[in-house]
Amino acid sequence: MIQIKNLYKSFVDKVVLEVICVSFRSGKPNLIIGLSGFGITVLIICIVGLIRLVIGELLYYDRNFLATDKKEINSLR
């Protein structure tokens, strides 16, 4: 299971994701839908760890994904 709590992401002075809270359950279909330009790609890139987050929590089976080192992130992917 992946949980996202209070995710916030901006680039320079453009806010892309603001206060995102969501849970993705294992074994269930999970969808991320929205209009073009609303940050869907940025959200997915954050979930897989290609962009480091400063604000918010990203939990992978109750482990803080953001507090892990690069080697451990690669093994989780």
XYZ file of N, CA and C in Angstrom:
231
model
N 0.838 -1.174 0.000
C 0.000 0.000 0.000
C 0.888 1.244 0.000
N 0.477 2.243 -0.737
C 1.172 3.527 -0.793
C 0.236 4.589 -0.243
N 0.743 5.381 0.689
C -0.029 6.487 1.254
C 0.719 7.789 1.016
N -0.010 8.809 0.621
C 0.552 10.145 0.447
C -0.199 11.066 1.386
N 0.547 11.803 2.200
C -0.068 12.708 3.175
C 0.514 14.107 3.019
N -0.361 15.059 2.781
C -0.008 16.486 2.724
C 1.141 16.784 1.763
N 1.106 16.172 0.615
C 2.148 16.380 -0.391
C 2.042 17.777 -0.987
N 3.170 18.440 -1.088
C 3.253 19.769 -1.681
C 4.497 19.813 -2.545
N 4.342 20.258 -3.783
C 5.485 20.364 -4.684
C 5.343 21.617 -5.528
N 6.427 22.388 -5.584
C 6.444 23.573 -6.439
C 7.780 23.633 -7.163
N 7.780 24.329 -8.264
C 8.991 24.583 -9.032
C 9.143 26.096 -9.117
N 10.214 26.609 -8.568
C 10.490 28.041 -8.449
C 9.294 28.694 -7.756
N 8.455 29.438 -8.454
C 7.307 30.066 -7.806
C 5.970 29.552 -8.340
N 5.976 28.369 -8.990
C 4.739 27.758 -9.497
C 4.399 26.526 -8.666
N 3.270 26.578 -7.964
C 2.798 25.440 -7.175
C 2.172 24.428 -8.130
N 2.668 23.187 -8.070
C 2.170 22.127 -8.957
C 1.223 21.200 -8.195
N 1.616 20.789 -6.994
C 0.789 19.935 -6.148
C 0.639 20.614 -4.791
N -0.595 20.723 -4.323
C -0.824 21.389 -3.049
C -1.766 20.550 -2.195
N -1.292 20.099 -1.060
C -2.032 19.319 -0.068
C -2.739 18.121 -0.714
N -1.932 17.203 -1.222
C -2.439 15.961 -1.813
C -2.416 14.886 -0.725
N -3.556 14.248 -0.491
C -3.670 13.137 0.453
C -4.425 12.013 -0.261
N -3.785 10.840 -0.357
C -4.414 9.730 -1.066
C -3.783 8.412 -0.607
N -4.534 7.324 -0.722
C -4.030 5.979 -0.435
C -4.280 5.099 -1.648
N -3.259 4.329 -2.012
C -3.380 3.357 -3.094
C -3.288 1.971 -2.469
N -4.290 1.158 -2.653
C -4.358 -0.173 -2.050
C -3.750 -1.227 -2.976
N -3.073 -2.188 -2.384
C -2.516 -3.307 -3.146
C -3.638 -4.226 -3.606
N -3.493 -4.754 -4.803
C -4.462 -5.708 -5.323
C -5.756 -5.086 -5.805
N -5.850 -3.772 -5.800
C -7.049 -3.069 -6.253
C -6.666 -2.144 -7.400
N -7.591 -1.912 -8.345
C -7.297 -0.943 -9.392
C -7.212 0.465 -8.798
N -6.186 1.199 -9.145
C -6.008 2.571 -8.668
C -5.833 3.469 -9.884
N -6.562 4.560 -9.922
C -6.508 5.477 -11.053
C -6.095 6.864 -10.600
N -5.334 7.524 -11.437
C -5.030 8.938 -11.242
C -5.488 9.614 -12.525
N -6.544 10.398 -12.424
C -7.079 11.054 -13.607
C -7.193 12.557 -13.357
N -7.160 13.315 -14.422
C -7.308 14.756 -14.318
C -6.963 15.412 -15.639
N -7.168 16.696 -15.673
C -6.906 17.460 -16.890
C -5.424 17.660 -17.096
N -5.064 17.914 -18.338
C -3.680 18.209 -18.684
C -3.216 19.465 -17.950
N -2.018 19.391 -17.369
C -1.466 20.540 -16.663
C -1.817 20.609 -15.192
N -2.485 19.591 -14.649
C -2.898 19.607 -13.257
C -1.944 18.845 -12.339
N -0.772 18.412 -12.825
C 0.243 17.819 -11.970
C 0.221 16.310 -11.846
N -0.509 15.632 -12.707
C -0.594 14.169 -12.618
C 0.770 13.531 -12.842
N 1.482 13.962 -13.860
C 2.807 13.406 -14.144
C 3.767 13.696 -13.011
N 3.725 14.897 -12.452
C 4.589 15.248 -11.328
C 4.273 14.357 -10.130
N 2.996 14.098 -9.868
C 2.604 13.210 -8.767
C 3.186 11.817 -8.966
N 3.080 11.260 -10.148
C 3.601 9.919 -10.424
C 5.125 9.900 -10.289
N 5.785 10.927 -10.783
C 7.245 11.008 -10.667
C 7.660 11.099 -9.198
N 6.883 11.794 -8.376
C 7.166 11.859 -6.932
C 6.980 10.490 -6.272
N 5.935 9.775 -6.669
C 5.650 8.462 -6.077
C 6.793 7.480 -6.346
N 7.351 7.498 -7.543
C 8.429 6.553 -7.854
C 9.793 7.048 -7.388
N 9.850 8.255 -6.852
C 11.087 8.735 -6.239
C 12.062 9.430 -7.163
N 11.625 9.839 -8.339
C 12.527 10.533 -9.252
C 12.684 12.009 -8.896
N 11.717 12.553 -8.172
C 11.801 13.912 -7.643
C 11.729 13.804 -6.124
N 12.678 14.401 -5.442
C 12.669 14.406 -3.975
C 11.692 15.451 -3.478
N 10.929 15.083 -2.476
C 9.949 15.975 -1.878
C 10.511 16.611 -0.619
N 10.060 17.803 -0.337
C 10.481 18.499 0.865
C 9.332 18.518 1.875
N 8.129 18.703 1.384
C 6.957 18.799 2.256
C 6.016 17.641 1.967
N 5.615 16.936 3.008
C 4.665 15.842 2.878
C 5.277 14.511 3.258
N 4.447 13.492 3.268
C 4.887 12.135 3.585
C 4.499 11.202 2.452
N 5.388 10.292 2.148
C 5.138 9.252 1.167
C 5.489 7.937 1.845
N 4.462 7.162 2.173
C 4.656 5.920 2.921
C 4.420 4.721 2.014
N 5.350 3.790 2.060
C 5.246 2.541 1.322
C 5.179 1.426 2.355
N 4.008 0.835 2.523
C 3.756 -0.139 3.585
C 4.264 0.388 4.935
N 3.817 1.594 5.270
C 4.097 2.281 6.541
C 5.564 2.654 6.741
N 6.396 2.528 5.719
C 7.794 2.997 5.779
C 7.891 4.320 5.053
N 8.566 5.273 5.677
C 8.703 6.593 5.079
C 9.668 6.522 3.900
N 9.117 6.597 2.706
C 9.888 6.506 1.467
C 10.877 7.661 1.344
N 10.545 8.817 1.900
C 11.384 10.008 1.777
C 12.607 9.958 2.679
N 12.556 9.128 3.719
C 13.674 9.045 4.660
C 14.655 7.928 4.306
N 14.413 7.246 3.200
C 15.294 6.149 2.807
C 16.406 6.658 1.908
N 17.500 5.918 1.866
C 18.610 6.325 1.000
C 18.360 5.852 -0.440
N 19.196 6.311 -1.343
C 19.013 6.044 -2.771
C 19.058 4.553 -3.102
N 19.929 3.807 -2.444
C 20.055 2.370 -2.696
C 18.763 1.637 -2.321
N 18.193 2.020 -1.178
C 16.958 1.386 -0.716
C 15.775 1.766 -1.624
N 15.742 3.020 -2.075
C 14.677 3.458 -2.994
C 14.745 2.634 -4.276
N 15.921 2.419 -4.809
C 16.069 1.614 -6.032
C 15.606 0.191 -5.828
N 15.843 -0.382 -4.649
C 15.385 -1.755 -4.391
C 13.863 -1.818 -4.240
N 13.244 -0.750 -3.726
C 11.797 -0.722 -3.597
C 11.097 -0.579 -4.952
N 11.740 0.124 -5.868
C 11.154 0.289 -7.198
C 11.046 -1.056 -7.873
